[in-house]
Amino acid sequence: MKSEAKTVIIGGGIIGLSIAYNLAKLGESDIVVLEKGYLGNGSTFRCGTGIRQQFGDEANIRMMKRSVELWKGLKEELGYDVEFTQSGYLFLIYSEEELEAFNNNVRLQNRFGVPSRIITPEEAKEIVPPLNTDGVIAAAWNHTDGKANPFKAVFAYANAAKRLGVEIYEYTEAKDIKVEDGKIKAVVTNRGEIRTGRVINAANAWAPLINKMAGVPIKIPIEPYKHQSVKTEPIKPGQIEPMVISFKHGGVYMTQEANQGGVIGGYGLKYGPTYDITPTYDFLRGVSYRFAQIIPALKYVNIIRVWGGFYAETPDHNAAIGRINEIDEFYIAAGFSGHGFMLAPVVGEALAELIVDGKTDKPLDFYDPYRFERGELRGQALQMG
Amino acid sequence: MTEEPREKIIICRCNDVTKEEIEALIDRGITDIEEIKRLLRIGMGPCQGRTCLPLVMGILARKTGKKQEGIPLPATRVPVRPVMMGVLAGEMGDDDEE
C-alpha cells in the first residue's frame, strides 16, 4: 500500500469509483480509493438497477439527463459492457390527485428535454402486457429511462480508473483522519497510514463516521435505513421491460432484468436507522402481495432470492455533495437516499470538475451540504427504484 | 484422444457459467469469491449455489494456491428453496395495504 497520495477517496462503491475515474480522466494523478469490504458491497450491489430522469425538481432532472447521456456511452468509454438499456420507467396513476402531480412533473421534465408523457392505461398495457390495469387511470412514461447492471458498472469504473493509474485498496478501512489547523495530514487505515492533503468522503451510509473522524463541524444528517429487494426465477423475456412503479401499492417497483430474465424489485418497507440488513419475512410477504396485485401472473413465479441493503437517507432524500469549507480539501458525496447508482456518472463528472477546475456547469448547489445546517431542505425527491 | 473443449464445461447450471469463464476472471486478478459471484452470477440462481459453489471454491483454491477451507463462503440468501409468490401473498388481505 502507498504511504502517500494526493487524493484519498473513502468508499469503493460506484460513487467513489466514478469520482476516482473522473478525477484521473481530468489529469489528476496519485489517487487512492479505500474500501472496507469488497467493491460495491455497501449500497451499490444491493440496488434495484433503475436509472430514471422522471424527478419532480429541476436539479435532479438536469443531473439525471446528463447522467443518462453518460450511461449511454459508458460501455465504449469504460471498455466494459455495463448492460445499460433504455427500457423506460412507467409510473402507474390511480387518482386525479396523482395525475395532477404527474402532469406538473412531466411539464417540468419536458422543459429540460426529458421526453416523458402521460399515457392511457391501454398504452401502458401495450408496454407491459401482463399488467393489471384495474383502477389505473393513466401512467407517466419515459422511454429514455432505463436500467443497468450494478455489478458490471462497478467493475467497469474500477478497471477504467486503474488503467488511468488509480490505486484501489479493498478490505482497507479508514480508522482516523488526521487534521491540523484545518488541513488534512493523513488517513489512518487498518493497513497503515497514508499521508494526504485531500479526502473525499464517498462512504454513503458510513459517511457520518468519516465526517466525525475528520472533525467536520457542520451537521450533515445521513442515516442508514434497511430496504430489501427480491428476485424471481426467469420469466419469458419482454414481459416487464420498463421499471413499473405504483405509489398506491406502498411504493412498489419492479422490472425484468434484461439479460437474466428474472423480475427484480421491492417496495417502501423500511427499517431503521440501522446497519442490520438481514432480510425479513414481512418483506417477502408484502412484496409478493404487491407484485401480484400489479402483475397477477407473478403469483405463479418463484422467488429465488431476497436481500437487504441501505438507503443512506437525508431529511429531504437528496445527497450532500460538495466542499467542506472548514477543512481544506475535504469533500463529501454521500447520503444518496437510494439514487446513488443512477446519479453516479454525473456526480463523478461534476465533483471532479469542481475539484480540478473549481467550477462545474452541473447544479451541485442543490446538494449543498450546508443546507441542513441552515435548516433549508429541498423538495423531497421521489425515493423509488 | 481429443481434448474436451473447455468452454463446454458448465459449472453453474442455473446461469450457464462455464469453467473457462471462471478461470478467465481469476486470471484477470479477481479472486474474491463475492466478486466472482456477482460478475458471473454463480450461486445466484434457484439452486442457491448448491451445485456450483463447491466447484468454484475448488477452482479458486487450485488457481490461487489458497486452502479451500481458508476461502470465506459468499452470503447465501433466503429463501433456501424457491417459493411461489402466490403462496407468500395468499394470506394477505386488503387490510395489509399501506
CSV table of C-alpha atoms in Angstrom, one decimal:
chain,number,residue,atom,x,y,z
A,1,MET,CA,0.0,0.0,0.0
A,2,LYS,CA,1.2,3.5,-0.8
A,3,SER,CA,2.2,5.7,2.2
A,4,GLU,CA,1.4,8.9,0.4
A,5,ALA,CA,-1.2,10.0,-2.1
A,6,LYS,CA,-2.6,13.3,-3.4
A,7,THR,CA,-6.2,12.3,-3.1
A,8,VAL,CA,-7.8,9.6,-0.9
A,9,ILE,CA,-11.3,8.6,-1.7
A,10,ILE,CA,-13.1,6.7,1.1
A,11,GLY,CA,-15.7,4.4,-0.3
A,12,GLY,CA,-15.4,1.9,-3.1
A,13,GLY,CA,-19.0,2.0,-4.3
A,14,ILE,CA,-20.0,3.3,-7.6
A,15,ILE,CA,-19.9,6.9,-6.4
A,16,GLY,CA,-16.3,6.7,-5.1
A,17,LEU,CA,-15.1,4.8,-8.2
A,18,SER,CA,-16.8,7.3,-10.6
A,19,ILE,CA,-15.2,10.2,-8.8
A,20,ALA,CA,-11.8,8.4,-8.9
A,21,TYR,CA,-12.2,7.7,-12.6
A,22,ASN,CA,-13.4,11.2,-13.5
A,23,LEU,CA,-10.6,12.9,-11.5
A,24,ALA,CA,-8.0,10.7,-13.3
A,25,LYS,CA,-9.6,11.5,-16.6
A,26,LEU,CA,-9.2,15.2,-15.9
A,27,GLY,CA,-5.5,14.6,-15.4
A,28,GLU,CA,-5.2,14.1,-11.7
A,29,SER,CA,-2.7,11.6,-10.6
A,30,ASP,CA,-1.8,9.9,-7.3
A,31,ILE,CA,-5.4,8.9,-6.4
A,32,VAL,CA,-6.2,6.1,-3.9
A,33,VAL,CA,-9.6,4.5,-3.2
A,34,LEU,CA,-10.2,2.8,0.1
A,35,GLU,CA,-12.9,0.2,0.5
A,36,LYS,CA,-13.5,-1.5,3.8
A,37,GLY,CA,-15.0,-4.6,2.2
A,38,TYR,CA,-15.1,-5.7,-1.4
A,39,LEU,CA,-16.1,-3.2,-4.1
A,40,GLY,CA,-19.7,-2.2,-4.2
A,41,ASN,CA,-20.7,-4.2,-1.1
A,42,GLY,CA,-22.3,-1.2,0.7
A,43,SER,CA,-25.2,0.1,-1.3
A,44,THR,CA,-24.3,-0.3,-5.0
A,45,PHE,CA,-24.5,-4.1,-5.2
A,46,ARG,CA,-27.8,-4.1,-3.4
A,47,CYS,CA,-29.7,-1.6,-5.5
A,48,GLY,CA,-32.7,-2.0,-7.7
A,49,THR,CA,-30.8,-1.3,-11.0
A,50,GLY,CA,-33.1,1.6,-12.1
A,51,ILE,CA,-32.0,4.8,-13.9
A,52,ARG,CA,-34.6,7.5,-14.4
A,53,GLN,CA,-35.0,11.1,-15.2
A,54,GLN,CA,-38.5,11.4,-14.0
A,55,PHE,CA,-37.9,13.6,-11.0
A,56,GLY,CA,-40.0,16.5,-9.7
A,57,ASP,CA,-37.4,19.2,-9.4
A,58,GLU,CA,-35.1,20.9,-11.9
A,59,ALA,CA,-31.7,19.9,-10.4
A,60,ASN,CA,-32.4,16.2,-10.3
A,61,ILE,CA,-33.9,16.3,-13.8
A,62,ARG,CA,-30.9,18.1,-15.2
A,63,MET,CA,-28.4,15.9,-13.3
A,64,MET,CA,-30.2,12.7,-14.5
A,65,LYS,CA,-30.5,13.9,-18.1
A,66,ARG,CA,-26.7,14.3,-18.2
A,67,SER,CA,-26.2,11.0,-16.3
A,68,VAL,CA,-28.3,9.1,-18.9
A,69,GLU,CA,-26.2,10.7,-21.7
A,70,LEU,CA,-23.1,9.3,-19.8
A,71,TRP,CA,-24.7,5.9,-19.1
A,72,LYS,CA,-25.4,5.6,-22.9
A,73,GLY,CA,-21.7,5.9,-23.6
A,74,LEU,CA,-20.2,4.0,-20.6
A,75,LYS,CA,-19.7,0.8,-22.5
A,76,GLU,CA,-17.5,2.5,-25.0
A,77,GLU,CA,-15.9,4.9,-22.6
A,78,LEU,CA,-15.0,2.4,-19.9
A,79,GLY,CA,-14.4,-0.5,-22.3
A,80,TYR,CA,-16.8,-2.9,-20.4
A,81,ASP,CA,-20.4,-3.6,-21.0
A,82,VAL,CA,-22.5,-2.3,-18.1
A,83,GLU,CA,-25.7,-3.6,-19.7
A,84,PHE,CA,-27.4,-0.3,-19.8
A,85,THR,CA,-30.7,-0.5,-21.6
A,86,GLN,CA,-33.3,2.3,-22.2
A,87,SER,CA,-36.3,0.3,-21.4
A,88,GLY,CA,-38.2,3.1,-19.8
A,89,TYR,CA,-40.0,3.9,-16.5
A,90,LEU,CA,-43.7,3.5,-16.1
A,91,PHE,CA,-45.5,5.2,-13.1
A,92,LEU,CA,-49.0,3.9,-12.6
A,93,ILE,CA,-51.5,6.6,-11.7
A,94,TYR,CA,-54.7,5.7,-9.8
A,95,SER,CA,-56.2,9.1,-8.8
A,96,GLU,CA,-56.9,12.6,-10.2
A,97,GLU,CA,-54.7,14.0,-7.5
A,98,GLU,CA,-51.8,11.8,-8.6
A,99,LEU,CA,-52.5,12.7,-12.2
A,100,GLU,CA,-52.2,16.4,-11.5
A,101,ALA,CA,-48.9,15.9,-9.7
A,102,PHE,CA,-47.5,13.8,-12.6
A,103,ASN,CA,-48.8,16.3,-15.1
A,104,ASN,CA,-46.8,19.0,-13.4
A,105,ASN,CA,-43.7,16.8,-13.2
A,106,VAL,CA,-44.0,15.9,-16.9
A,107,ARG,CA,-44.2,19.5,-17.9
A,108,LEU,CA,-41.1,20.3,-15.9
A,109,GLN,CA,-39.2,17.3,-17.3
A,110,ASN,CA,-40.2,18.3,-20.9
A,111,ARG,CA,-38.8,21.8,-20.3
A,112,PHE,CA,-35.4,20.3,-19.7
A,113,GLY,CA,-35.6,17.9,-22.6
A,114,VAL,CA,-36.8,14.7,-21.0
A,115,PRO,CA,-39.4,13.2,-23.3
A,116,SER,CA,-41.8,11.9,-20.6
A,117,ARG,CA,-45.5,11.9,-21.2
A,118,ILE,CA,-48.8,10.8,-19.8
A,119,ILE,CA,-50.3,7.8,-21.5
A,120,THR,CA,-53.6,5.8,-21.2
A,121,PRO,CA,-54.0,2.5,-19.3
A,122,GLU,CA,-54.3,0.8,-22.7
A,123,GLU,CA,-51.0,2.1,-23.8
A,124,ALA,CA,-49.4,1.1,-20.5
A,125,LYS,CA,-50.7,-2.5,-21.2
A,126,GLU,CA,-49.1,-2.5,-24.6
A,127,ILE,CA,-45.8,-1.7,-22.9
A,128,VAL,CA,-46.2,-4.2,-20.1
A,129,PRO,CA,-48.6,-6.9,-21.5
A,130,PRO,CA,-49.3,-8.8,-18.2
A,131,LEU,CA,-50.1,-5.5,-16.3
A,132,ASN,CA,-53.3,-5.4,-14.2
A,133,THR,CA,-54.8,-2.0,-15.2
A,134,ASP,CA,-57.8,-2.2,-12.7
A,135,GLY,CA,-58.1,1.2,-11.2
A,136,VAL,CA,-55.3,2.7,-13.3
A,137,ILE,CA,-56.5,6.0,-14.9
A,138,ALA,CA,-53.2,6.9,-16.6
A,139,ALA,CA,-49.5,6.4,-16.5
A,140,ALA,CA,-46.4,8.5,-16.7
A,141,TRP,CA,-44.0,7.1,-19.3
A,142,ASN,CA,-40.5,7.9,-20.4
A,143,HIS,CA,-38.9,5.6,-22.8
A,144,THR,CA,-35.4,7.0,-22.3
A,145,ASP,CA,-35.1,6.0,-18.7
A,146,GLY,CA,-33.6,2.6,-18.1
A,147,LYS,CA,-31.5,0.2,-16.0
A,148,ALA,CA,-28.0,-1.2,-15.9
A,149,ASN,CA,-26.1,-4.0,-14.1
A,150,PRO,CA,-24.7,-2.6,-10.8
A,151,PHE,CA,-22.0,-5.4,-10.6
A,152,LYS,CA,-20.7,-4.7,-14.0
A,153,ALA,CA,-20.9,-0.9,-13.6
A,154,VAL,CA,-18.7,-1.0,-10.5
A,155,PHE,CA,-16.1,-3.2,-12.2
A,156,ALA,CA,-16.2,-1.1,-15.3
A,157,TYR,CA,-15.4,2.1,-13.3
A,158,ALA,CA,-12.8,0.3,-11.2
A,159,ASN,CA,-11.0,-1.2,-14.2
A,160,ALA,CA,-11.0,2.1,-16.1
A,161,ALA,CA,-9.8,4.0,-13.1
A,162,LYS,CA,-7.0,1.5,-12.6
A,163,ARG,CA,-5.9,1.9,-16.2
A,164,LEU,CA,-5.6,5.6,-15.5
A,165,GLY,CA,-3.3,4.9,-12.5
A,166,VAL,CA,-5.8,5.0,-9.6
A,167,GLU,CA,-4.9,2.5,-6.9
A,168,ILE,CA,-7.8,0.7,-5.2
A,169,TYR,CA,-7.4,-1.0,-1.9
A,170,GLU,CA,-10.1,-3.4,-0.8
A,171,TYR,CA,-10.6,-4.6,2.7
A,172,THR,CA,-8.9,-1.4,3.8
A,173,GLU,CA,-10.9,0.6,6.4
A,174,ALA,CA,-10.4,4.2,7.3
A,175,LYS,CA,-9.9,4.4,11.0
A,176,ASP,CA,-9.0,8.0,11.5
A,177,ILE,CA,-8.3,11.2,9.6
A,178,LYS,CA,-5.5,13.5,10.9
A,179,VAL,CA,-6.3,17.2,10.5
A,180,GLU,CA,-4.1,20.0,11.8
A,181,ASP,CA,-5.1,23.7,11.6
A,182,GLY,CA,-7.8,22.9,9.1
A,183,LYS,CA,-5.5,21.0,6.8
A,184,ILE,CA,-5.7,17.2,6.2
A,185,LYS,CA,-2.4,15.4,7.0
A,186,ALA,CA,-3.2,11.7,6.8
A,187,VAL,CA,-5.8,8.9,6.7
A,188,VAL,CA,-5.1,6.1,9.1
A,189,THR,CA,-6.3,2.7,7.9
A,190,ASN,CA,-6.2,-0.8,9.3
A,191,ARG,CA,-3.3,-1.4,7.0
A,192,GLY,CA,-1.2,1.7,7.8
A,193,GLU,CA,-1.2,5.4,7.3
A,194,ILE,CA,-1.5,7.3,4.0
A,195,ARG,CA,-0.2,10.9,4.1
A,196,THR,CA,-2.5,13.1,2.0
A,197,GLY,CA,-3.8,16.6,1.7
A,198,ARG,CA,-7.2,15.7,0.2
A,199,VAL,CA,-10.0,13.4,1.3
A,200,ILE,CA,-13.3,12.7,-0.5
A,201,ASN,CA,-16.0,11.1,1.7
A,202,ALA,CA,-17.9,8.8,-0.6
A,203,ALA,CA,-18.9,6.3,2.2
A,204,ASN,CA,-22.7,6.9,1.8
A,205,ALA,CA,-24.2,5.0,4.8
A,206,TRP,CA,-21.0,5.3,6.7
A,207,ALA,CA,-20.3,8.9,5.7
A,208,PRO,CA,-21.2,10.3,9.2
A,209,LEU,CA,-18.4,8.2,10.7
A,210,ILE,CA,-15.9,9.6,8.2
A,211,ASN,CA,-17.1,13.1,8.9
A,212,LYS,CA,-16.6,12.5,12.6
A,213,MET,CA,-13.1,11.3,12.1
A,214,ALA,CA,-12.2,14.5,10.2
A,215,GLY,CA,-14.0,16.7,12.7
A,216,VAL,CA,-16.4,18.1,10.2
A,217,PRO,CA,-18.0,20.9,12.3
A,218,ILE,CA,-21.4,21.1,10.4
A,219,LYS,CA,-24.4,18.8,10.8
A,220,ILE,CA,-24.9,16.6,7.7
A,221,PRO,CA,-27.7,14.2,8.8
A,222,ILE,CA,-27.3,10.9,6.9
A,223,GLU,CA,-28.9,7.8,8.4
A,224,PRO,CA,-28.9,4.2,7.1
A,225,TYR,CA,-32.3,2.6,6.6
A,226,LYS,CA,-32.7,-1.1,5.6
A,227,HIS,CA,-34.6,-1.7,2.4
A,228,GLN,CA,-35.0,-5.0,0.7
A,229,SER,CA,-35.2,-6.4,-2.8
A,230,VAL,CA,-36.4,-9.6,-4.3
A,231,LYS,CA,-35.5,-11.5,-7.5
A,232,THR,CA,-37.6,-14.2,-9.2
A,233,GLU,CA,-36.8,-17.0,-11.4
A,234,PRO,CA,-36.5,-16.1,-15.1
A,235,ILE,CA,-39.8,-15.5,-17.0
A,236,LYS,CA,-40.4,-15.1,-20.7
A,237,PRO,CA,-38.3,-12.1,-22.0
A,238,GLY,CA,-40.0,-8.8,-22.7
A,239,GLN,CA,-42.9,-9.1,-20.2
A,240,ILE,CA,-41.9,-6.3,-17.8
A,241,GLU,CA,-39.3,-4.3,-19.8
A,242,PRO,CA,-39.6,-0.9,-18.0
A,243,MET,CA,-39.4,-0.2,-14.3
A,244,VAL,CA,-43.0,-0.3,-13.2
A,245,ILE,CA,-43.9,1.8,-10.2
A,246,SER,CA,-47.0,2.2,-8.1
A,247,PHE,CA,-47.2,4.6,-5.2
A,248,LYS,CA,-50.7,3.3,-4.4
A,249,HIS,CA,-49.3,-0.1,-3.6
A,250,GLY,CA,-46.8,1.2,-1.0
A,251,GLY,CA,-44.2,2.4,-3.4
A,252,VAL,CA,-43.7,-0.9,-5.2
A,253,TYR,CA,-41.2,-1.0,-8.1
A,254,MET,CA,-40.3,-3.9,-10.4
A,255,THR,CA,-38.6,-4.7,-13.6
A,256,GLN,CA,-37.4,-7.7,-15.6
A,257,GLU,CA,-33.7,-8.0,-15.8
A,258,ALA,CA,-32.7,-7.6,-19.4
A,259,ASN,CA,-30.1,-10.5,-19.6
A,260,GLN,CA,-31.2,-12.8,-16.8
A,261,GLY,CA,-35.0,-12.6,-17.3
A,262,GLY,CA,-35.9,-12.6,-13.6
A,263,VAL,CA,-38.1,-9.9,-12.1
A,264,ILE,CA,-36.3,-7.7,-9.6
A,265,GLY,CA,-37.9,-5.1,-7.3
A,266,GLY,CA,-39.1,-4.1,-3.9
A,267,TYR,CA,-41.4,-1.7,-2.1
A,268,GLY,CA,-41.2,1.1,0.5
A,269,LEU,CA,-41.0,-1.0,3.7
A,270,LYS,CA,-38.0,0.3,5.7
A,271,TYR,CA,-36.4,-0.3,9.0
A,272,GLY,CA,-34.0,1.9,10.9
A,273,PRO,CA,-31.8,3.7,11.3
A,274,THR,CA,-29.8,0.5,11.4
A,275,TYR,CA,-26.7,-1.2,10.0
A,276,ASP,CA,-28.5,-4.5,10.1
A,277,ILE,CA,-29.6,-5.6,6.7
A,278,THR,CA,-30.9,-9.1,7.5
A,279,PRO,CA,-33.9,-9.9,5.2
A,280,THR,CA,-37.3,-10.2,6.9
A,281,TYR,CA,-40.3,-12.4,6.3
A,282,ASP,CA,-42.6,-9.4,6.4
A,283,PHE,CA,-40.9,-8.0,3.4
A,284,LEU,CA,-41.3,-11.3,1.5
A,285,ARG,CA,-45.0,-11.4,2.2
A,286,GLY,CA,-45.5,-7.7,1.5
A,287,VAL,CA,-43.6,-7.7,-1.8
A,288,SER,CA,-45.3,-10.8,-3.1
A,289,TYR,CA,-48.7,-9.4,-2.3
A,290,ARG,CA,-48.0,-6.1,-4.1
A,291,PHE,CA,-46.3,-7.7,-7.1
A,292,ALA,CA,-49.3,-10.0,-7.5
A,293,GLN,CA,-51.7,-7.0,-7.5
A,294,ILE,CA,-49.8,-5.3,-10.3
A,295,ILE,CA,-48.9,-8.4,-12.3
A,296,PRO,CA,-51.3,-11.1,-11.2
A,297,ALA,CA,-49.4,-13.8,-13.1
A,298,LEU,CA,-46.4,-13.3,-10.8
A,299,LYS,CA,-48.3,-15.4,-8.2
A,300,TYR,CA,-47.1,-18.4,-10.2
A,301,VAL,CA,-43.5,-17.3,-10.3
A,302,ASN,CA,-40.9,-18.4,-7.8
A,303,ILE,CA,-38.9,-16.1,-5.6
A,304,ILE,CA,-35.3,-17.3,-5.6
A,305,ARG,CA,-33.6,-14.6,-3.6
A,306,VAL,CA,-34.2,-11.7,-1.2
A,307,TRP,CA,-31.5,-9.4,0.2
A,308,GLY,CA,-31.2,-6.3,2.2
A,309,GLY,CA,-29.4,-3.1,1.5
A,310,PHE,CA,-29.2,0.6,2.6
A,311,TYR,CA,-30.8,3.8,1.7
A,312,ALA,CA,-28.4,6.3,3.2
A,313,GLU,CA,-31.1,8.9,3.8
A,314,THR,CA,-31.0,12.6,4.4
A,315,PRO,CA,-34.1,14.5,5.6
A,316,ASP,CA,-35.0,15.7,2.1
A,317,HIS,CA,-33.8,12.5,0.3
A,318,ASN,CA,-31.2,14.3,-1.6
A,319,ALA,CA,-27.5,13.7,-1.3
A,320,ALA,CA,-24.9,16.0,0.3
A,321,ILE,CA,-22.3,16.9,-2.4
A,322,GLY,CA,-19.6,19.5,-2.2
A,323,ARG,CA,-16.7,21.1,-0.4
A,324,ILE,CA,-16.5,21.4,3.4
A,325,ASN,CA,-15.1,24.9,3.9
A,326,GLU,CA,-13.7,24.4,7.4
A,327,ILE,CA,-11.3,21.7,6.3
A,328,ASP,CA,-9.1,22.4,3.4
A,329,GLU,CA,-9.6,19.9,0.5
A,330,PHE,CA,-12.3,17.8,2.3
A,331,TYR,CA,-15.2,16.9,0.0
A,332,ILE,CA,-18.3,14.8,0.5
A,333,ALA,CA,-20.6,13.0,-1.9
A,334,ALA,CA,-22.9,10.8,0.3
A,335,GLY,CA,-26.4,10.3,1.5
A,336,PHE,CA,-27.8,9.3,-1.8
A,337,SER,CA,-31.1,8.1,-0.4
A,338,GLY,CA,-31.5,5.4,-3.0
A,339,HIS,CA,-30.4,7.4,-6.0
A,340,GLY,CA,-26.6,6.9,-6.0
A,341,PHE,CA,-26.4,4.3,-8.7
A,342,MET,CA,-28.3,6.3,-11.3
A,343,LEU,CA,-26.5,9.5,-10.4
A,344,ALA,CA,-23.0,8.1,-10.2
A,345,PRO,CA,-21.8,9.0,-13.7
A,346,VAL,CA,-22.8,12.7,-13.4
A,347,VAL,CA,-21.8,13.0,-9.8
A,348,GLY,CA,-18.3,11.8,-10.6
A,349,GLU,CA,-18.1,14.2,-13.5
A,350,ALA,CA,-19.4,17.2,-11.6
A,351,LEU,CA,-17.3,16.7,-8.4
A,352,ALA,CA,-14.2,16.1,-10.5
A,353,GLU,CA,-14.8,19.4,-12.4
A,354,LEU,CA,-15.4,21.2,-9.1
A,355,ILE,CA,-12.2,19.9,-7.6
A,356,VAL,CA,-10.0,20.3,-10.7
A,357,ASP,CA,-11.5,23.4,-12.4
A,358,GLY,CA,-13.0,25.0,-9.3
A,359,LYS,CA,-16.4,25.1,-11.0
A,360,THR,CA,-18.9,22.9,-12.8
A,361,ASP,CA,-21.9,23.6,-15.0
A,362,LYS,CA,-24.0,20.9,-13.2
A,363,PRO,CA,-26.4,22.2,-10.5
A,364,LEU,CA,-24.4,21.0,-7.5
A,365,ASP,CA,-25.7,23.9,-5.4
A,366,PHE,CA,-28.9,21.9,-5.0
A,367,TYR,CA,-26.9,19.3,-3.0
A,368,ASP,CA,-25.2,21.8,-0.8
A,369,PRO,CA,-24.0,20.0,2.4
A,370,TYR,CA,-24.6,23.2,4.4
A,371,ARG,CA,-28.4,23.3,3.7
A,372,PHE,CA,-29.1,21.1,6.7
A,373,GLU,CA,-27.2,23.4,9.0
A,374,ARG,CA,-29.3,26.3,7.6
A,375,GLY,CA,-32.5,24.3,8.1
A,376,GLU,CA,-33.2,24.8,4.3
A,377,LEU,CA,-34.4,21.5,2.9
A,378,ARG,CA,-35.0,20.7,-0.7
A,379,GLY,CA,-38.3,19.3,-2.0
A,380,GLN,CA,-38.5,15.6,-1.3
A,381,ALA,CA,-37.0,13.6,-4.1
A,382,LEU,CA,-39.0,10.6,-5.1
A,383,GLN,CA,-37.4,7.6,-3.5
A,384,MET,CA,-38.0,4.9,-5.9
A,385,GLY,CA,-36.4,2.1,-8.0
B,1,MET,CA,-7.5,-38.6,-27.8
B,2,THR,CA,-9.0,-35.2,-28.5
B,3,GLU,CA,-9.1,-32.7,-25.6
B,4,GLU,CA,-12.6,-31.8,-24.4
B,5,PRO,CA,-13.4,-28.3,-25.3
B,6,ARG,CA,-13.1,-26.4,-22.0
B,7,GLU,CA,-15.8,-23.9,-22.7
B,8,LYS,CA,-18.3,-26.7,-22.7
B,9,ILE,CA,-17.7,-27.5,-19.0
B,10,ILE,CA,-20.7,-25.9,-17.2
B,11,ILE,CA,-20.0,-25.2,-13.5
B,12,CYS,CA,-23.2,-23.2,-12.7
B,13,ARG,CA,-26.2,-24.9,-14.2
B,14,CYS,CA,-28.7,-22.2,-13.1
B,15,ASN,CA,-26.9,-19.4,-15.0
B,16,ASP,CA,-24.9,-21.4,-17.6
B,17,VAL,CA,-21.5,-20.3,-16.3
B,18,THR,CA,-18.5,-22.2,-17.8
B,19,LYS,CA,-15.3,-23.3,-16.2
B,20,GLU,CA,-13.4,-21.2,-18.7
B,21,GLU,CA,-15.3,-18.0,-17.7
B,22,ILE,CA,-14.4,-18.6,-14.1
B,23,GLU,CA,-10.8,-19.3,-14.8
B,24,ALA,CA,-10.5,-16.3,-17.1
B,25,LEU,CA,-11.8,-14.0,-14.3
B,26,ILE,CA,-9.4,-15.4,-11.8
B,27,ASP,CA,-6.6,-15.0,-14.3
B,28,ARG,CA,-7.5,-11.3,-14.5
B,29,GLY,CA,-6.9,-11.0,-10.8
B,30,ILE,CA,-10.4,-11.2,-9.5
B,31,THR,CA,-10.1,-13.7,-6.7
B,32,ASP,CA,-12.7,-12.6,-4.2
B,33,ILE,CA,-15.5,-15.1,-4.1
B,34,GLU,CA,-18.1,-12.3,-3.6
B,35,GLU,CA,-16.8,-10.6,-6.7
B,36,ILE,CA,-16.7,-13.7,-8.8
B,37,LYS,CA,-20.2,-14.5,-7.6
B,38,ARG,CA,-21.5,-11.1,-8.8
B,39,LEU,CA,-19.7,-10.9,-12.1
B,40,LEU,CA,-20.6,-14.4,-13.2
B,41,ARG,CA,-23.8,-14.9,-11.1
B,42,ILE,CA,-22.6,-18.2,-9.7
B,43,GLY,CA,-24.6,-19.1,-6.6
B,44,MET,CA,-27.4,-16.6,-7.6
B,45,GLY,CA,-29.7,-19.0,-9.3
B,46,PRO,CA,-32.6,-21.1,-8.0
B,47,CYS,CA,-30.2,-23.7,-6.5
B,48,GLN,CA,-28.5,-21.1,-4.3
B,49,GLY,CA,-25.1,-22.3,-5.1
B,50,ARG,CA,-25.5,-25.9,-4.1
B,51,THR,CA,-24.1,-27.2,-7.3
B,52,CYS,CA,-21.6,-24.6,-8.3
B,53,LEU,CA,-20.2,-23.1,-5.2
B,54,PRO,CA,-18.1,-26.1,-4.1
B,55,LEU,CA,-16.8,-26.4,-7.6
B,56,VAL,CA,-15.9,-22.7,-7.8
B,57,MET,CA,-14.2,-22.9,-4.5
B,58,GLY,CA,-12.1,-25.8,-5.8
B,59,ILE,CA,-11.1,-23.9,-8.9
B,60,LEU,CA,-10.3,-20.8,-6.9
B,61,ALA,CA,-8.2,-22.8,-4.4
B,62,ARG,CA,-6.3,-24.6,-7.1
B,63,LYS,CA,-5.6,-21.4,-9.1
B,64,THR,CA,-4.6,-19.2,-6.2
B,65,GLY,CA,-2.9,-21.8,-4.1
B,66,LYS,CA,-5.1,-21.0,-1.1
B,67,LYS,CA,-6.6,-23.7,1.0
B,68,GLN,CA,-10.3,-24.3,0.2
B,69,GLU,CA,-11.1,-24.0,4.0
B,70,GLY,CA,-9.5,-20.6,4.0
B,71,ILE,CA,-11.8,-19.1,1.4
B,72,PRO,CA,-14.9,-17.5,3.0
B,73,LEU,CA,-18.2,-18.7,1.7
B,74,PRO,CA,-20.3,-16.0,-0.1
B,75,ALA,CA,-23.5,-14.8,1.5
B,76,THR,CA,-26.4,-17.2,1.0
B,77,ARG,CA,-29.8,-15.7,0.5
B,78,VAL,CA,-33.3,-16.8,1.7
B,79,PRO,CA,-35.5,-18.5,0.6
B,80,VAL,CA,-33.4,-21.6,0.7
B,81,ARG,CA,-35.6,-23.1,-1.9
B,82,PRO,CA,-37.6,-21.1,-4.4
B,83,VAL,CA,-41.1,-20.1,-3.1
B,84,MET,CA,-44.0,-19.2,-5.3
B,85,MET,CA,-45.2,-15.6,-4.8
B,86,GLY,CA,-48.8,-16.6,-4.5
B,87,VAL,CA,-48.0,-18.7,-1.5
B,88,LEU,CA,-46.4,-15.8,0.3
B,89,ALA,CA,-49.0,-13.3,-0.9
B,90,GLY,CA,-52.1,-15.5,-0.4
B,91,GLU,CA,-52.5,-14.9,3.3
B,92,MET,CA,-52.7,-11.2,3.0
B,93,GLY,CA,-55.9,-9.2,2.6
B,94,ASP,CA,-56.5,-5.6,1.7
B,95,ASP,CA,-56.0,-4.7,5.4
B,96,ASP,CA,-52.3,-5.1,4.9
B,97,GLU,CA,-52.2,-2.4,2.3
B,98,GLU,CA,-50.2,0.6,3.4
